[in-house]
């Protein structure tokens, strides 16, 4: 059941109420306008002017200014409440160090003067290859005058082109300004002056990319690194099961330049085409800093030794014409092919150059005339070169160079490092040990030491 509502004449608003509230409920399309508005953090009636307009306009914050009153709302248009200058500073911090290009750096900066607070901001825009800390130097700071005569702080009336300003102990040269800054200063009777040329920074000029003239003839003959390079390797095998002498073996090495992997196929007579090493990243010997590194494609060229899993192989030449042209371009024509000298291969690679003497040298030794309980046992002897002490431990039967139980620990001796070599006999107390094999790094160091003594 719907109930019909009727409005009597007593319920209708009077003319006085309609004038006061400005809305007639009988007209649904008419809405009362909003008379309140929110401006600058204050709520006020829209029809009346804001309360802040009743206050006088702010004058310049600098007392005793002779340029007259500064009315910010009248003099500064929208977005123009600050003066903008382009300045530069000549940094002489590196003068006298012998660096001509960096003896006098020219740094380009932007100076802003905020009219509403009489403060300054200094900003250095980033530039490529500058080498200096760039960005904001300071922001919204009142800069004190060096002389402190008259006004204590720097005022906009003192800023004009062609003069130096002291900002916290550093002098900056005013070189340029925008159109608004020029109109503002000239309107207040300040002689702005003409714009000055900003000198070039010697460091940035030297770091600019120099366009080189094209060399079509050189570009036509230039050979890029091929995706595959082929080399021939020689190796004297001393651990073969079929020959009692060192067998001369030849290999063809394929270098994949994309991922720096290599694979080896044998070319020895009777073993042609057999895969000797599958495609793999070839590790180098562990360097002096203890990091395992791998060979790169640019490390391979004829005339060098490479280590293939404890096998010293010599690169004797190129196995393809494309590889030969690339090697001749990079290293010269004499580096493409080298005659195989099997006598040189028998001597092995040259000794590694040691900058520092190793702390310890290690050998595998056997006891001479051992008691029955120690018969057939091998030991590991480590000699500390700095402390001149010897440690003897049992050698593991399953892993070579693995230290087992200690036999003698920190035995002080008068022996020098020259007395420790393969074949030498070392007497410690009532035991006598014969050195039979040197550890890999120890052997390299002893070989380097012998080569240095022979060179002298």
GROMACS .gro file of C-alpha atoms in nm:
model
  456
    1UNK     CA    1   0.000   0.000   0.000
    2UNK     CA    2   0.149   0.326  -0.108
    3UNK     CA    3   0.097   0.627   0.108
    4UNK     CA    4   0.069   0.955  -0.068
    5UNK     CA    5   0.243   1.246   0.095
    6UNK     CA    6   0.100   1.589   0.061
    7UNK     CA    7   0.269   1.915   0.157
    8UNK     CA    8   0.054   2.180   0.317
    9UNK     CA    9   0.109   2.552   0.289
   10UNK     CA   10   0.232   2.567   0.647
   11UNK     CA   11   0.519   2.331   0.564
   12UNK     CA   12   0.654   2.539   0.274
   13UNK     CA   13   0.957   2.765   0.346
   14UNK     CA   14   0.900   3.133   0.358
   15UNK     CA   15   1.074   3.389   0.138
   16UNK     CA   16   1.304   3.484   0.426
   17UNK     CA   17   1.426   3.126   0.460
   18UNK     CA   18   1.483   3.093   0.087
   19UNK     CA   19   1.691   3.412   0.079
   20UNK     CA   20   1.897   3.293   0.374
   21UNK     CA   21   1.975   2.944   0.251
   22UNK     CA   22   1.950   3.001  -0.121
   23UNK     CA   23   1.770   2.679  -0.208
   24UNK     CA   24   1.412   2.601  -0.303
   25UNK     CA   25   1.307   2.244  -0.219
   26UNK     CA   26   1.023   2.273  -0.466
   27UNK     CA   27   1.274   2.291  -0.754
   28UNK     CA   28   1.481   1.968  -0.748
   29UNK     CA   29   1.712   2.087  -1.027
   30UNK     CA   30   1.833   2.380  -0.820
   31UNK     CA   31   2.125   2.312  -0.577
   32UNK     CA   32   2.274   2.546  -0.327
   33UNK     CA   33   2.627   2.654  -0.425
   34UNK     CA   34   2.920   2.582  -0.197
   35UNK     CA   35   3.021   2.898  -0.016
   36UNK     CA   36   3.328   2.754   0.160
   37UNK     CA   37   3.661   2.687  -0.005
   38UNK     CA   38   3.999   2.553   0.109
   39UNK     CA   39   4.296   2.769   0.014
   40UNK     CA   40   4.655   2.761   0.146
   41UNK     CA   41   4.559   2.544   0.440
   42UNK     CA   42   4.272   2.773   0.555
   43UNK     CA   43   3.896   2.742   0.520
   44UNK     CA   44   3.707   3.065   0.434
   45UNK     CA   45   3.383   3.180   0.271
   46UNK     CA   46   3.398   3.186  -0.107
   47UNK     CA   47   3.209   3.515  -0.151
   48UNK     CA   48   3.436   3.707   0.086
   49UNK     CA   49   3.809   3.764   0.014
   50UNK     CA   50   4.061   3.548   0.204
   51UNK     CA   51   4.178   3.666   0.541
   52UNK     CA   52   4.540   3.680   0.424
   53UNK     CA   53   4.449   3.949   0.170
   54UNK     CA   54   4.376   4.192   0.454
   55UNK     CA   55   4.744   4.187   0.555
   56UNK     CA   56   4.993   4.421   0.384
   57UNK     CA   57   5.224   4.293   0.113
   58UNK     CA   58   5.564   4.163   0.237
   59UNK     CA   59   5.858   4.389   0.179
   60UNK     CA   60   6.222   4.299   0.118
   61UNK     CA   61   6.378   4.114   0.408
   62UNK     CA   62   6.698   4.315   0.381
   63UNK     CA   63   6.672   4.631   0.597
   64UNK     CA   64   6.804   4.949   0.445
   65UNK     CA   65   6.771   4.833   0.084
   66UNK     CA   66   6.807   5.132  -0.149
   67UNK     CA   67   6.631   4.963  -0.442
   68UNK     CA   68   6.283   5.021  -0.300
   69UNK     CA   69   6.013   4.786  -0.193
   70UNK     CA   70   5.994   4.436  -0.341
   71UNK     CA   71   5.631   4.332  -0.395
   72UNK     CA   72   5.660   3.962  -0.478
   73UNK     CA   73   5.304   3.915  -0.602
   74UNK     CA   74   5.334   4.208  -0.843
   75UNK     CA   75   5.693   4.174  -0.965
   76UNK     CA   76   5.711   3.794  -0.995
   77UNK     CA   77   5.478   3.626  -1.240
   78UNK     CA   78   5.371   3.262  -1.217
   79UNK     CA   79   5.680   3.043  -1.180
   80UNK     CA   80   5.911   3.344  -1.169
   81UNK     CA   81   5.973   3.379  -0.797
   82UNK     CA   82   6.346   3.314  -0.836
   83UNK     CA   83   6.637   3.458  -1.030
   84UNK     CA   84   6.842   3.223  -1.240
   85UNK     CA   85   7.213   3.270  -1.323
   86UNK     CA   86   7.463   3.051  -1.506
   87UNK     CA   87   7.797   3.066  -1.325
   88UNK     CA   88   8.131   2.889  -1.349
   89UNK     CA   89   8.421   2.831  -1.113
   90UNK     CA   90   8.786   2.774  -1.195
   91UNK     CA   91   8.916   2.498  -0.972
   92UNK     CA   92   9.294   2.517  -0.918
   93UNK     CA   93   9.317   2.231  -0.671
   94UNK     CA   94   9.549   2.024  -0.893
   95UNK     CA   95   9.785   2.306  -0.982
   96UNK     CA   96  10.150   2.218  -0.934
   97UNK     CA   97  10.104   1.842  -0.964
   98UNK     CA   98  10.242   1.831  -1.316
   99UNK     CA   99   9.901   1.755  -1.472
  100UNK     CA  100   9.855   2.021  -1.739
  101UNK     CA  101   9.503   1.923  -1.840
  102UNK     CA  102   9.370   1.912  -1.485
  103UNK     CA  103   9.568   2.209  -1.351
  104UNK     CA  104   9.267   2.439  -1.394
  105UNK     CA  105   8.921   2.282  -1.410
  106UNK     CA  106   8.624   2.491  -1.529
  107UNK     CA  107   8.304   2.378  -1.357
  108UNK     CA  108   7.966   2.497  -1.492
  109UNK     CA  109   7.694   2.559  -1.228
  110UNK     CA  110   7.350   2.714  -1.188
  111UNK     CA  111   7.270   2.974  -0.921
  112UNK     CA  112   6.915   3.042  -0.802
  113UNK     CA  113   6.808   3.340  -0.591
  114UNK     CA  114   6.473   3.282  -0.416
  115UNK     CA  115   6.288   3.614  -0.389
  116UNK     CA  116   6.039   3.496  -0.130
  117UNK     CA  117   6.307   3.414   0.130
  118UNK     CA  118   6.619   3.597   0.003
  119UNK     CA  119   6.812   3.268  -0.004
  120UNK     CA  120   7.035   3.110  -0.268
  121UNK     CA  121   7.072   2.759  -0.409
  122UNK     CA  122   7.368   2.630  -0.609
  123UNK     CA  123   7.344   2.326  -0.836
  124UNK     CA  124   7.595   2.164  -1.073
  125UNK     CA  125   7.430   1.973  -1.360
  126UNK     CA  126   7.591   1.636  -1.437
  127UNK     CA  127   7.829   1.613  -1.731
  128UNK     CA  128   7.979   1.302  -1.887
  129UNK     CA  129   8.341   1.215  -1.802
  130UNK     CA  130   8.366   1.500  -1.553
  131UNK     CA  131   8.540   1.309  -1.276
  132UNK     CA  132   8.397   1.542  -1.006
  133UNK     CA  133   8.120   1.507  -0.751
  134UNK     CA  134   7.822   1.682  -0.910
  135UNK     CA  135   7.468   1.771  -0.809
  136UNK     CA  136   7.342   2.004  -0.537
  137UNK     CA  137   7.609   2.214  -0.365
  138UNK     CA  138   7.376   2.388  -0.118
  139UNK     CA  139   7.006   2.468  -0.108
  140UNK     CA  140   6.809   2.769   0.022
  141UNK     CA  141   7.092   2.919   0.225
  142UNK     CA  142   7.142   3.283   0.322
  143UNK     CA  143   7.497   3.356   0.210
  144UNK     CA  144   7.694   3.593   0.437
  145UNK     CA  145   7.896   3.868   0.275
  146UNK     CA  146   8.275   3.840   0.321
  147UNK     CA  147   8.320   4.202   0.430
  148UNK     CA  148   8.007   4.218   0.648
  149UNK     CA  149   7.987   4.592   0.569
  150UNK     CA  150   7.632   4.718   0.539
  151UNK     CA  151   7.395   4.425   0.490
  152UNK     CA  152   7.516   4.107   0.658
  153UNK     CA  153   7.393   3.878   0.381
  154UNK     CA  154   7.418   3.875   0.003
  155UNK     CA  155   7.126   4.053  -0.169
  156UNK     CA  156   6.983   4.024  -0.520
  157UNK     CA  157   7.080   4.385  -0.593
  158UNK     CA  158   7.448   4.282  -0.588
  159UNK     CA  159   7.408   4.015  -0.857
  160UNK     CA  160   7.496   4.122  -1.210
  161UNK     CA  161   7.683   3.968  -1.500
  162UNK     CA  162   8.060   3.993  -1.521
  163UNK     CA  163   8.130   4.001  -1.147
  164UNK     CA  164   8.261   3.742  -0.903
  165UNK     CA  165   8.053   3.645  -0.601
  166UNK     CA  166   8.191   3.476  -0.293
  167UNK     CA  167   7.970   3.187  -0.183
  168UNK     CA  168   8.099   3.030   0.137
  169UNK     CA  169   8.465   3.089   0.049
  170UNK     CA  170   8.447   2.990  -0.320
  171UNK     CA  171   8.439   3.250  -0.596
  172UNK     CA  172   8.195   3.204  -0.884
  173UNK     CA  173   8.175   3.410  -1.202
  174UNK     CA  174   7.828   3.523  -1.315
  175UNK     CA  175   7.822   3.467  -1.691
  176UNK     CA  176   7.457   3.441  -1.804
  177UNK     CA  177   7.100   3.491  -1.684
  178UNK     CA  178   6.752   3.424  -1.819
  179UNK     CA  179   6.510   3.685  -1.959
  180UNK     CA  180   6.302   3.714  -1.644
  181UNK     CA  181   6.609   3.782  -1.431
  182UNK     CA  182   6.725   4.052  -1.671
  183UNK     CA  183   6.384   4.222  -1.678
  184UNK     CA  184   6.355   4.206  -1.300
  185UNK     CA  185   6.697   4.354  -1.229
  186UNK     CA  186   6.670   4.625  -1.494
  187UNK     CA  187   6.324   4.715  -1.365
  188UNK     CA  188   6.476   4.778  -1.021
  189UNK     CA  189   6.760   4.991  -1.156
  190UNK     CA  190   7.039   4.730  -1.158
  191UNK     CA  191   7.283   4.740  -1.451
  192UNK     CA  192   7.289   4.373  -1.549
  193UNK     CA  193   7.567   4.387  -1.808
  194UNK     CA  194   7.644   4.173  -2.110
  195UNK     CA  195   7.673   3.797  -2.114
  196UNK     CA  196   8.022   3.649  -2.105
  197UNK     CA  197   8.158   3.346  -2.284
  198UNK     CA  198   8.216   3.048  -2.057
  199UNK     CA  199   8.564   2.900  -2.114
  200UNK     CA  200   8.592   2.534  -2.209
  201UNK     CA  201   8.703   2.280  -1.953
  202UNK     CA  202   9.042   2.139  -2.065
  203UNK     CA  203   8.958   1.801  -1.911
  204UNK     CA  204   8.622   1.768  -2.089
  205UNK     CA  205   8.775   1.878  -2.418
  206UNK     CA  206   9.043   1.610  -2.391
  207UNK     CA  207   8.780   1.346  -2.308
  208UNK     CA  208   8.558   1.417  -2.606
  209UNK     CA  209   8.540   1.151  -2.873
  210UNK     CA  210   8.750   1.243  -3.171
  211UNK     CA  211   8.597   1.149  -3.499
  212UNK     CA  212   8.849   0.955  -3.701
  213UNK     CA  213   8.860   0.968  -4.076
  214UNK     CA  214   8.737   0.650  -4.243
  215UNK     CA  215   9.005   0.419  -4.373
  216UNK     CA  216   8.836   0.208  -4.639
  217UNK     CA  217   9.155   0.034  -4.752
  218UNK     CA  218   9.244  -0.075  -4.400
  219UNK     CA  219   8.887  -0.184  -4.332
  220UNK     CA  220   8.877  -0.399  -4.643
  221UNK     CA  221   9.190  -0.589  -4.541
  222UNK     CA  222   9.090  -0.619  -4.173
  223UNK     CA  223   9.010  -0.973  -4.056
  224UNK     CA  224   8.776  -1.018  -3.762
  225UNK     CA  225   8.818  -1.300  -3.517
  226UNK     CA  226   8.663  -1.609  -3.676
  227UNK     CA  227   8.401  -1.807  -3.480
  228UNK     CA  228   8.625  -2.116  -3.496
  229UNK     CA  229   9.004  -2.131  -3.485
  230UNK     CA  230   9.212  -2.441  -3.554
  231UNK     CA  231   9.564  -2.507  -3.424
  232UNK     CA  232   9.809  -2.798  -3.428
  233UNK     CA  233   9.964  -2.918  -3.101
  234UNK     CA  234  10.263  -3.139  -3.020
  235UNK     CA  235  10.312  -3.345  -2.704
  236UNK     CA  236  10.577  -3.589  -2.582
  237UNK     CA  237  10.386  -3.863  -2.400
  238UNK     CA  238  10.596  -4.017  -2.125
  239UNK     CA  239  10.322  -4.222  -1.957
  240UNK     CA  240  10.209  -4.439  -2.250
  241UNK     CA  241  10.151  -4.810  -2.202
  242UNK     CA  242  10.262  -4.912  -2.551
  243UNK     CA  243  10.608  -4.755  -2.579
  244UNK     CA  244  10.903  -4.754  -2.345
  245UNK     CA  245  11.018  -4.416  -2.477
  246UNK     CA  246  10.843  -4.082  -2.500
  247UNK     CA  247  10.598  -4.099  -2.787
  248UNK     CA  248  10.557  -3.801  -3.019
  249UNK     CA  249  10.189  -3.721  -3.049
  250UNK     CA  250  10.016  -3.458  -3.264
  251UNK     CA  251   9.671  -3.307  -3.210
  252UNK     CA  252   9.431  -3.070  -3.382
  253UNK     CA  253   9.269  -2.824  -3.142
  254UNK     CA  254   8.940  -2.650  -3.224
  255UNK     CA  255   8.878  -2.325  -3.036
  256UNK     CA  256   8.518  -2.202  -3.013
  257UNK     CA  257   8.554  -1.825  -2.976
  258UNK     CA  258   8.194  -1.772  -2.867
  259UNK     CA  259   8.218  -1.948  -2.530
  260UNK     CA  260   8.600  -2.003  -2.513
  261UNK     CA  261   8.574  -2.383  -2.519
  262UNK     CA  262   8.817  -2.623  -2.690
  263UNK     CA  263   8.820  -2.982  -2.812
  264UNK     CA  264   9.115  -3.197  -2.926
  265UNK     CA  265   9.133  -3.463  -3.200
  266UNK     CA  266   9.444  -3.675  -3.240
  267UNK     CA  267   9.646  -3.674  -3.563
  268UNK     CA  268   9.917  -3.918  -3.456
  269UNK     CA  269   9.984  -4.194  -3.709
  270UNK     CA  270   9.755  -4.482  -3.628
  271UNK     CA  271   9.518  -4.271  -3.415
  272UNK     CA  272   9.389  -4.023  -3.677
  273UNK     CA  273   9.054  -3.865  -3.599
  274UNK     CA  274   9.013  -4.002  -3.248
  275UNK     CA  275   8.859  -3.767  -2.992
  276UNK     CA  276   9.116  -3.692  -2.724
  277UNK     CA  277   8.931  -3.419  -2.530
  278UNK     CA  278   8.564  -3.333  -2.560
  279UNK     CA  279   8.446  -2.975  -2.585
  280UNK     CA  280   8.520  -2.810  -2.250
  281UNK     CA  281   8.656  -2.493  -2.094
  282UNK     CA  282   9.026  -2.557  -2.048
  283UNK     CA  283   9.142  -2.461  -1.695
  284UNK     CA  284   9.473  -2.292  -1.632
  285UNK     CA  285   9.711  -2.373  -1.351
  286UNK     CA  286   9.602  -2.214  -1.025
  287UNK     CA  287   9.764  -1.871  -1.003
  288UNK     CA  288   9.963  -1.732  -0.712
  289UNK     CA  289   9.647  -1.575  -0.565
  290UNK     CA  290   9.481  -1.917  -0.544
  291UNK     CA  291   9.215  -1.854  -0.813
  292UNK     CA  292   9.146  -2.112  -1.084
  293UNK     CA  293   9.128  -1.941  -1.422
  294UNK     CA  294   9.040  -2.069  -1.769
  295UNK     CA  295   9.196  -2.013  -2.110
  296UNK     CA  296   9.035  -1.759  -2.340
  297UNK     CA  297   9.027  -1.768  -2.719
  298UNK     CA  298   9.283  -1.486  -2.742
  299UNK     CA  299   9.530  -1.681  -2.527
  300UNK     CA  300   9.601  -1.933  -2.805
  301UNK     CA  301   9.861  -1.867  -3.074
  302UNK     CA  302  10.156  -2.060  -3.221
  303UNK     CA  303  10.471  -2.062  -3.012
  304UNK     CA  304  10.325  -2.090  -2.663
  305UNK     CA  305  10.281  -2.371  -2.413
  306UNK     CA  306   9.941  -2.466  -2.275
  307UNK     CA  307   9.851  -2.698  -1.990
  308UNK     CA  308   9.592  -2.964  -2.085
  309UNK     CA  309   9.513  -3.131  -1.754
  310UNK     CA  310   9.877  -3.168  -1.640
  311UNK     CA  311   9.997  -3.231  -1.999
  312UNK     CA  312  10.231  -2.965  -2.135
  313UNK     CA  313  10.147  -2.920  -2.505
  314UNK     CA  314  10.311  -2.684  -2.752
  315UNK     CA  315  10.115  -2.499  -3.024
  316UNK     CA  316  10.319  -2.540  -3.342
  317UNK     CA  317  10.096  -2.380  -3.606
  318UNK     CA  318   9.757  -2.296  -3.755
  319UNK     CA  319   9.537  -2.564  -3.908
  320UNK     CA  320   9.316  -2.341  -4.127
  321UNK     CA  321   9.372  -2.055  -4.368
  322UNK     CA  322   9.125  -1.825  -4.190
  323UNK     CA  323   9.303  -1.878  -3.858
  324UNK     CA  324   9.638  -1.815  -4.028
  325UNK     CA  325   9.526  -1.479  -4.169
  326UNK     CA  326   9.389  -1.370  -3.831
  327UNK     CA  327   9.708  -1.469  -3.644
  328UNK     CA  328   9.927  -1.295  -3.902
  329UNK     CA  329   9.723  -0.976  -3.862
  330UNK     CA  330   9.735  -0.983  -3.482
  331UNK     CA  331  10.089  -1.110  -3.414
  332UNK     CA  332  10.279  -1.082  -3.744
  333UNK     CA  333  10.360  -1.326  -4.022
  334UNK     CA  334  10.634  -1.508  -3.832
  335UNK     CA  335  10.390  -1.624  -3.563
  336UNK     CA  336  10.166  -1.829  -3.795
  337UNK     CA  337  10.378  -2.147  -3.814
  338UNK     CA  338  10.672  -2.273  -3.609
  339UNK     CA  339  10.894  -2.567  -3.691
  340UNK     CA  340  10.863  -2.851  -3.442
  341UNK     CA  341  11.175  -2.889  -3.228
  342UNK     CA  342  11.137  -3.217  -3.040
  343UNK     CA  343  11.445  -3.141  -2.833
  344UNK     CA  344  11.279  -2.824  -2.709
  345UNK     CA  345  10.968  -3.023  -2.630
  346UNK     CA  346  11.177  -3.267  -2.427
  347UNK     CA  347  11.302  -2.980  -2.209
  348UNK     CA  348  10.944  -2.876  -2.136
  349UNK     CA  349  10.797  -2.528  -2.092
  350UNK     CA  350  11.009  -2.245  -1.954
  351UNK     CA  351  11.005  -2.202  -1.576
  352UNK     CA  352  10.741  -1.984  -1.417
  353UNK     CA  353  10.867  -1.648  -1.298
  354UNK     CA  354  10.826  -1.626  -0.920
  355UNK     CA  355  10.811  -1.278  -0.771
  356UNK     CA  356  10.806  -1.410  -0.414
  357UNK     CA  357  10.966  -1.714  -0.256
  358UNK     CA  358  10.703  -1.970  -0.150
  359UNK     CA  359  10.661  -2.024   0.220
  360UNK     CA  360  10.690  -2.405   0.202
  361UNK     CA  361  10.832  -2.663  -0.037
  362UNK     CA  362  10.688  -3.015  -0.030
  363UNK     CA  363  10.833  -3.354  -0.129
  364UNK     CA  364  10.743  -3.722  -0.116
  365UNK     CA  365  11.016  -3.919   0.061
  366UNK     CA  366  11.101  -4.270   0.171
  367UNK     CA  367  11.282  -4.382   0.484
  368UNK     CA  368  11.619  -4.552   0.437
  369UNK     CA  369  11.669  -4.873   0.642
  370UNK     CA  370  11.326  -4.845   0.805
  371UNK     CA  371  11.218  -5.067   1.095
  372UNK     CA  372  10.980  -5.352   1.009
  373UNK     CA  373  10.678  -5.151   1.124
  374UNK     CA  374  10.757  -4.866   0.876
  375UNK     CA  375  10.871  -5.078   0.583
  376UNK     CA  376  10.722  -4.974   0.247
  377UNK     CA  377  10.565  -4.654   0.386
  378UNK     CA  378  10.588  -4.319   0.208
  379UNK     CA  379  10.604  -3.982   0.382
  380UNK     CA  380  10.536  -3.618   0.291
  381UNK     CA  381  10.809  -3.375   0.398
  382UNK     CA  382  10.731  -3.001   0.412
  383UNK     CA  383  11.014  -2.753   0.467
  384UNK     CA  384  10.925  -2.403   0.592
  385UNK     CA  385  11.174  -2.166   0.428
  386UNK     CA  386  11.112  -1.875   0.667
  387UNK     CA  387  11.114  -2.068   0.996
  388UNK     CA  388  11.358  -2.342   0.883
  389UNK     CA  389  11.144  -2.617   1.028
  390UNK     CA  390  11.056  -2.959   0.882
  391UNK     CA  391  10.725  -3.145   0.912
  392UNK     CA  392  10.705  -3.515   0.822
  393UNK     CA  393  10.368  -3.687   0.787
  394UNK     CA  394  10.245  -4.017   0.653
  395UNK     CA  395  10.129  -4.017   0.291
  396UNK     CA  396   9.780  -4.143   0.212
  397UNK     CA  397   9.757  -4.465   0.012
  398UNK     CA  398   9.444  -4.356  -0.173
  399UNK     CA  399   9.505  -3.987  -0.250
  400UNK     CA  400   9.845  -3.860  -0.351
  401UNK     CA  401   9.976  -3.557  -0.160
  402UNK     CA  402   9.712  -3.608   0.108
  403UNK     CA  403   9.863  -3.566   0.455
  404UNK     CA  404   9.790  -3.839   0.710
  405UNK     CA  405   9.918  -3.889   1.062
  406UNK     CA  406  10.207  -3.670   1.175
  407UNK     CA  407  10.543  -3.840   1.217
  408UNK     CA  408  10.764  -3.539   1.303
  409UNK     CA  409  10.632  -3.188   1.373
  410UNK     CA  410  10.819  -2.853   1.359
  411UNK     CA  411  11.170  -2.998   1.372
  412UNK     CA  412  11.419  -2.711   1.378
  413UNK     CA  413  11.712  -2.765   1.143
  414UNK     CA  414  12.009  -2.575   1.003
  415UNK     CA  415  11.947  -2.699   0.648
  416UNK     CA  416  11.883  -2.444   0.372
  417UNK     CA  417  11.643  -2.460   0.081
  418UNK     CA  418  11.928  -2.547  -0.158
  419UNK     CA  419  11.969  -2.883   0.016
  420UNK     CA  420  11.609  -2.987  -0.062
  421UNK     CA  421  11.577  -3.136  -0.411
  422UNK     CA  422  11.477  -3.465  -0.570
  423UNK     CA  423  11.735  -3.732  -0.482
  424UNK     CA  424  11.867  -3.557  -0.170
  425UNK     CA  425  11.889  -3.739   0.165
  426UNK     CA  426  11.773  -3.553   0.477
  427UNK     CA  427  11.875  -3.676   0.825
  428UNK     CA  428  11.640  -3.598   1.112
  429UNK     CA  429  11.738  -3.747   1.449
  430UNK     CA  430  11.802  -4.120   1.391
  431UNK     CA  431  11.595  -4.138   1.072
  432UNK     CA  432  11.716  -4.070   0.720
  433UNK     CA  433  11.473  -3.977   0.441
  434UNK     CA  434  11.534  -3.975   0.065
  435UNK     CA  435  11.336  -3.724  -0.143
  436UNK     CA  436  11.180  -3.904  -0.442
  437UNK     CA  437  10.929  -3.658  -0.591
  438UNK     CA  438  10.852  -3.286  -0.566
  439UNK     CA  439  10.508  -3.135  -0.549
  440UNK     CA  440  10.395  -2.949  -0.865
  441UNK     CA  441  10.445  -2.595  -0.734
  442UNK     CA  442  10.769  -2.697  -0.566
  443UNK     CA  443  10.899  -2.843  -0.893
  444UNK     CA  444  10.811  -2.521  -1.078
  445UNK     CA  445  10.990  -2.311  -0.818
  446UNK     CA  446  11.304  -2.530  -0.823
  447UNK     CA  447  11.308  -2.517  -1.204
  448UNK     CA  448  11.281  -2.138  -1.198
  449UNK     CA  449  11.559  -2.119  -0.941
  450UNK     CA  450  11.792  -2.340  -1.149
  451UNK     CA  451  11.723  -2.134  -1.460
  452UNK     CA  452  11.803  -1.812  -1.277
  453UNK     CA  453  12.129  -1.956  -1.143
  454UNK     CA  454  12.228  -2.082  -1.490
  455UNK     CA  455  12.155  -1.739  -1.637
  456UNK     CA  456  12.395  -1.575  -1.395
   0.00000   0.00000   0.00000
